[in-house]
Amino acid sequence: MHSLTAGTRYQRQHTIGQEDINRFAAISGDTNPIHTDPAVAAATRFGRTIAHGMLLYGYIRAALRNLAPSAVQQQQTLSFTNPVFAGDTVHVTVEVTGRDENTINCTVNVTRADGKVACSGETRLIVGHE
């Protein structure tokens, strides 16, 4: 983990299916029909089902775990700017922006295949507490 310096990036890609969204709804208890019911979602401004924001955060957290397996997440900010629809492929990017002996600061982004940012933010990881 000591080789993680500013500019280090970790990226991963996911295609989010309706089944992924439905499983997340069942596990989280967030069964809002905007996520799980195509007929109800079709009548909304989105026109179809959308992924939960916290499902996207789960992909971010997995990327952070791959970047720094033993680090503990201390802080996270996120802004959700565009929906992710069932069937969309997203690209998750974590980039180290700063590092000292005890912390790693990163930016995080989830971008849709069309280039629109679905969510972005910053995180602070604490290292050395194994």
mmCIF file of C-alpha atoms in Angstrom:
data_model
loop_
_atom_site.group_PDB
_atom_site.id
_atom_site.type_symbol
_atom_site.label_atom_id
_atom_site.label_comp_id
_atom_site.label_asym_id
_atom_site.label_seq_id
_atom_site.Cartn_x
_atom_site.Cartn_y
_atom_site.Cartn_z
ATOM 1 C CA MET A 1 0.000 0.000 0.000
ATOM 2 C CA HIS A 2 2.986 2.326 0.440
ATOM 3 C CA SER A 3 3.280 2.603 -3.351
ATOM 4 C CA LEU A 4 -0.049 4.427 -3.512
ATOM 5 C CA THR A 5 0.924 7.956 -4.474
ATOM 6 C CA ALA A 6 -1.034 10.860 -5.946
ATOM 7 C CA GLY A 7 -2.206 9.912 -9.406
ATOM 8 C CA THR A 8 -2.521 6.172 -8.695
ATOM 9 C CA ARG A 9 -5.812 4.939 -10.203
ATOM 10 C CA TYR A 10 -7.960 1.873 -9.870
ATOM 11 C CA GLN A 11 -10.770 1.258 -12.349
ATOM 12 C CA ARG A 12 -13.437 -1.386 -12.754
ATOM 13 C CA GLN A 13 -16.511 -1.794 -14.903
ATOM 14 C CA HIS A 14 -19.967 -3.216 -14.180
ATOM 15 C CA THR A 15 -23.079 -3.795 -16.225
ATOM 16 C CA ILE A 16 -26.010 -3.317 -13.883
ATOM 17 C CA GLY A 17 -28.955 -5.553 -14.673
ATOM 18 C CA GLN A 18 -32.489 -5.346 -13.362
ATOM 19 C CA GLU A 19 -31.779 -8.473 -11.299
ATOM 20 C CA ASP A 20 -28.890 -6.636 -9.558
ATOM 21 C CA ILE A 21 -31.235 -3.764 -8.746
ATOM 22 C CA ASN A 22 -33.960 -6.145 -7.526
ATOM 23 C CA ARG A 23 -31.511 -8.031 -5.279
ATOM 24 C CA PHE A 24 -30.238 -4.766 -3.810
ATOM 25 C CA ALA A 25 -33.840 -3.671 -3.172
ATOM 26 C CA ALA A 26 -34.583 -6.935 -1.372
ATOM 27 C CA ILE A 27 -31.426 -6.779 0.748
ATOM 28 C CA SER A 28 -31.666 -3.072 1.606
ATOM 29 C CA GLY A 29 -35.431 -2.907 1.993
ATOM 30 C CA ASP A 30 -35.568 0.017 -0.461
ATOM 31 C CA THR A 31 -38.298 -1.348 -2.707
ATOM 32 C CA ASN A 32 -39.334 1.986 -4.192
ATOM 33 C CA PRO A 33 -40.985 1.099 -7.525
ATOM 34 C CA ILE A 34 -38.703 3.572 -9.363
ATOM 35 C CA HIS A 35 -36.102 0.838 -8.909
ATOM 36 C CA THR A 36 -38.115 -2.354 -9.189
ATOM 37 C CA ASP A 37 -41.283 -1.846 -11.229
ATOM 38 C CA PRO A 38 -40.757 -1.080 -14.942
ATOM 39 C CA ALA A 39 -44.422 -0.058 -15.417
ATOM 40 C CA VAL A 40 -44.355 2.465 -12.557
ATOM 41 C CA ALA A 41 -40.883 3.712 -13.532
ATOM 42 C CA ALA A 42 -42.051 4.247 -17.138
ATOM 43 C CA ALA A 43 -44.451 6.925 -15.883
ATOM 44 C CA THR A 44 -41.688 8.891 -14.106
ATOM 45 C CA ARG A 45 -39.347 11.535 -15.508
ATOM 46 C CA PHE A 46 -36.723 8.789 -15.924
ATOM 47 C CA GLY A 47 -38.952 6.619 -18.089
ATOM 48 C CA ARG A 48 -37.488 3.359 -16.785
ATOM 49 C CA THR A 49 -36.045 1.778 -13.659
ATOM 50 C CA ILE A 50 -32.931 3.260 -12.103
ATOM 51 C CA ALA A 51 -30.229 1.808 -9.875
ATOM 52 C CA HIS A 52 -30.109 2.752 -6.206
ATOM 53 C CA GLY A 53 -27.458 5.331 -5.352
ATOM 54 C CA MET A 54 -26.174 3.076 -2.598
ATOM 55 C CA LEU A 55 -25.741 0.238 -5.097
ATOM 56 C CA LEU A 56 -23.383 2.546 -7.002
ATOM 57 C CA TYR A 57 -21.621 3.349 -3.720
ATOM 58 C CA GLY A 58 -21.159 -0.402 -3.181
ATOM 59 C CA TYR A 59 -19.180 -0.553 -6.426
ATOM 60 C CA ILE A 60 -17.097 2.403 -5.247
ATOM 61 C CA ARG A 61 -16.418 0.701 -1.923
ATOM 62 C CA ALA A 62 -15.318 -2.479 -3.703
ATOM 63 C CA ALA A 63 -12.908 -0.424 -5.826
ATOM 64 C CA LEU A 64 -11.486 1.244 -2.705
ATOM 65 C CA ARG A 65 -11.014 -2.181 -1.126
ATOM 66 C CA ASN A 66 -9.059 -3.329 -4.168
ATOM 67 C CA LEU A 67 -6.942 -0.181 -4.136
ATOM 68 C CA ALA A 68 -6.106 -0.353 -0.417
ATOM 69 C CA PRO A 69 -7.248 -3.703 1.055
ATOM 70 C CA SER A 70 -6.394 -3.026 4.697
ATOM 71 C CA ALA A 71 -7.468 0.625 4.860
ATOM 72 C CA VAL A 72 -10.521 1.763 6.808
ATOM 73 C CA GLN A 73 -12.822 4.305 5.210
ATOM 74 C CA GLN A 74 -13.155 7.336 7.476
ATOM 75 C CA GLN A 75 -15.115 9.774 5.332
ATOM 76 C CA GLN A 76 -17.063 9.810 2.044
ATOM 77 C CA THR A 77 -18.930 12.516 0.145
ATOM 78 C CA LEU A 78 -21.064 11.742 -2.905
ATOM 79 C CA SER A 79 -23.122 13.763 -5.345
ATOM 80 C CA PHE A 80 -25.577 11.943 -7.600
ATOM 81 C CA THR A 81 -25.924 13.815 -10.884
ATOM 82 C CA ASN A 82 -27.331 11.381 -13.461
ATOM 83 C CA PRO A 83 -29.365 8.193 -13.152
ATOM 84 C CA VAL A 84 -28.045 4.752 -13.991
ATOM 85 C CA PHE A 85 -30.599 2.596 -15.753
ATOM 86 C CA ALA A 86 -31.020 -1.158 -15.713
ATOM 87 C CA GLY A 87 -28.751 -2.487 -18.447
ATOM 88 C CA ASP A 88 -26.229 0.388 -18.229
ATOM 89 C CA THR A 89 -22.521 -0.277 -18.037
ATOM 90 C CA VAL A 90 -20.716 1.954 -15.561
ATOM 91 C CA HIS A 91 -17.035 2.690 -15.073
ATOM 92 C CA VAL A 92 -15.872 3.143 -11.485
ATOM 93 C CA THR A 93 -12.674 5.154 -11.010
ATOM 94 C CA VAL A 94 -10.817 5.784 -7.775
ATOM 95 C CA GLU A 95 -7.815 8.109 -7.925
ATOM 96 C CA VAL A 96 -5.389 8.914 -5.118
ATOM 97 C CA THR A 97 -5.148 12.688 -4.695
ATOM 98 C CA GLY A 98 -2.971 12.787 -1.597
ATOM 99 C CA ARG A 99 -1.165 10.517 0.790
ATOM 100 C CA ASP A 100 0.642 10.701 4.098
ATOM 101 C CA GLU A 101 1.705 8.098 6.628
ATOM 102 C CA ASN A 102 -1.812 7.616 8.036
ATOM 103 C CA THR A 103 -4.274 8.631 5.322
ATOM 104 C CA ILE A 104 -5.035 8.238 1.653
ATOM 105 C CA ASN A 105 -7.309 10.824 0.022
ATOM 106 C CA CYS A 106 -9.097 9.871 -3.198
ATOM 107 C CA THR A 107 -11.621 11.091 -5.696
ATOM 108 C CA VAL A 108 -14.295 8.604 -6.735
ATOM 109 C CA ASN A 109 -16.428 8.603 -9.879
ATOM 110 C CA VAL A 110 -19.054 6.396 -11.450
ATOM 111 C CA THR A 111 -19.476 7.234 -15.117
ATOM 112 C CA ARG A 112 -22.006 5.808 -17.532
ATOM 113 C CA ALA A 113 -20.895 4.418 -20.891
ATOM 114 C CA ASP A 114 -22.213 7.597 -22.565
ATOM 115 C CA GLY A 115 -19.669 9.621 -20.555
ATOM 116 C CA LYS A 116 -22.166 11.199 -18.145
ATOM 117 C CA VAL A 117 -21.121 11.146 -14.497
ATOM 118 C CA ALA A 118 -23.655 9.288 -12.368
ATOM 119 C CA CYS A 119 -21.983 10.089 -9.053
ATOM 120 C CA SER A 120 -18.739 11.543 -7.803
ATOM 121 C CA GLY A 121 -17.115 12.501 -4.558
ATOM 122 C CA GLU A 122 -14.133 12.292 -2.270
ATOM 123 C CA THR A 123 -13.052 9.798 0.348
ATOM 124 C CA ARG A 124 -10.461 9.531 3.098
ATOM 125 C CA LEU A 125 -8.967 6.178 4.038
ATOM 126 C CA ILE A 126 -7.040 5.499 7.234
ATOM 127 C CA VAL A 127 -4.071 3.145 6.884
ATOM 128 C CA GLY A 128 -1.932 1.251 9.346
ATOM 129 C CA HIS A 129 -4.684 -0.069 11.630
ATOM 130 C CA GLU A 130 -4.389 -3.766 10.830
#
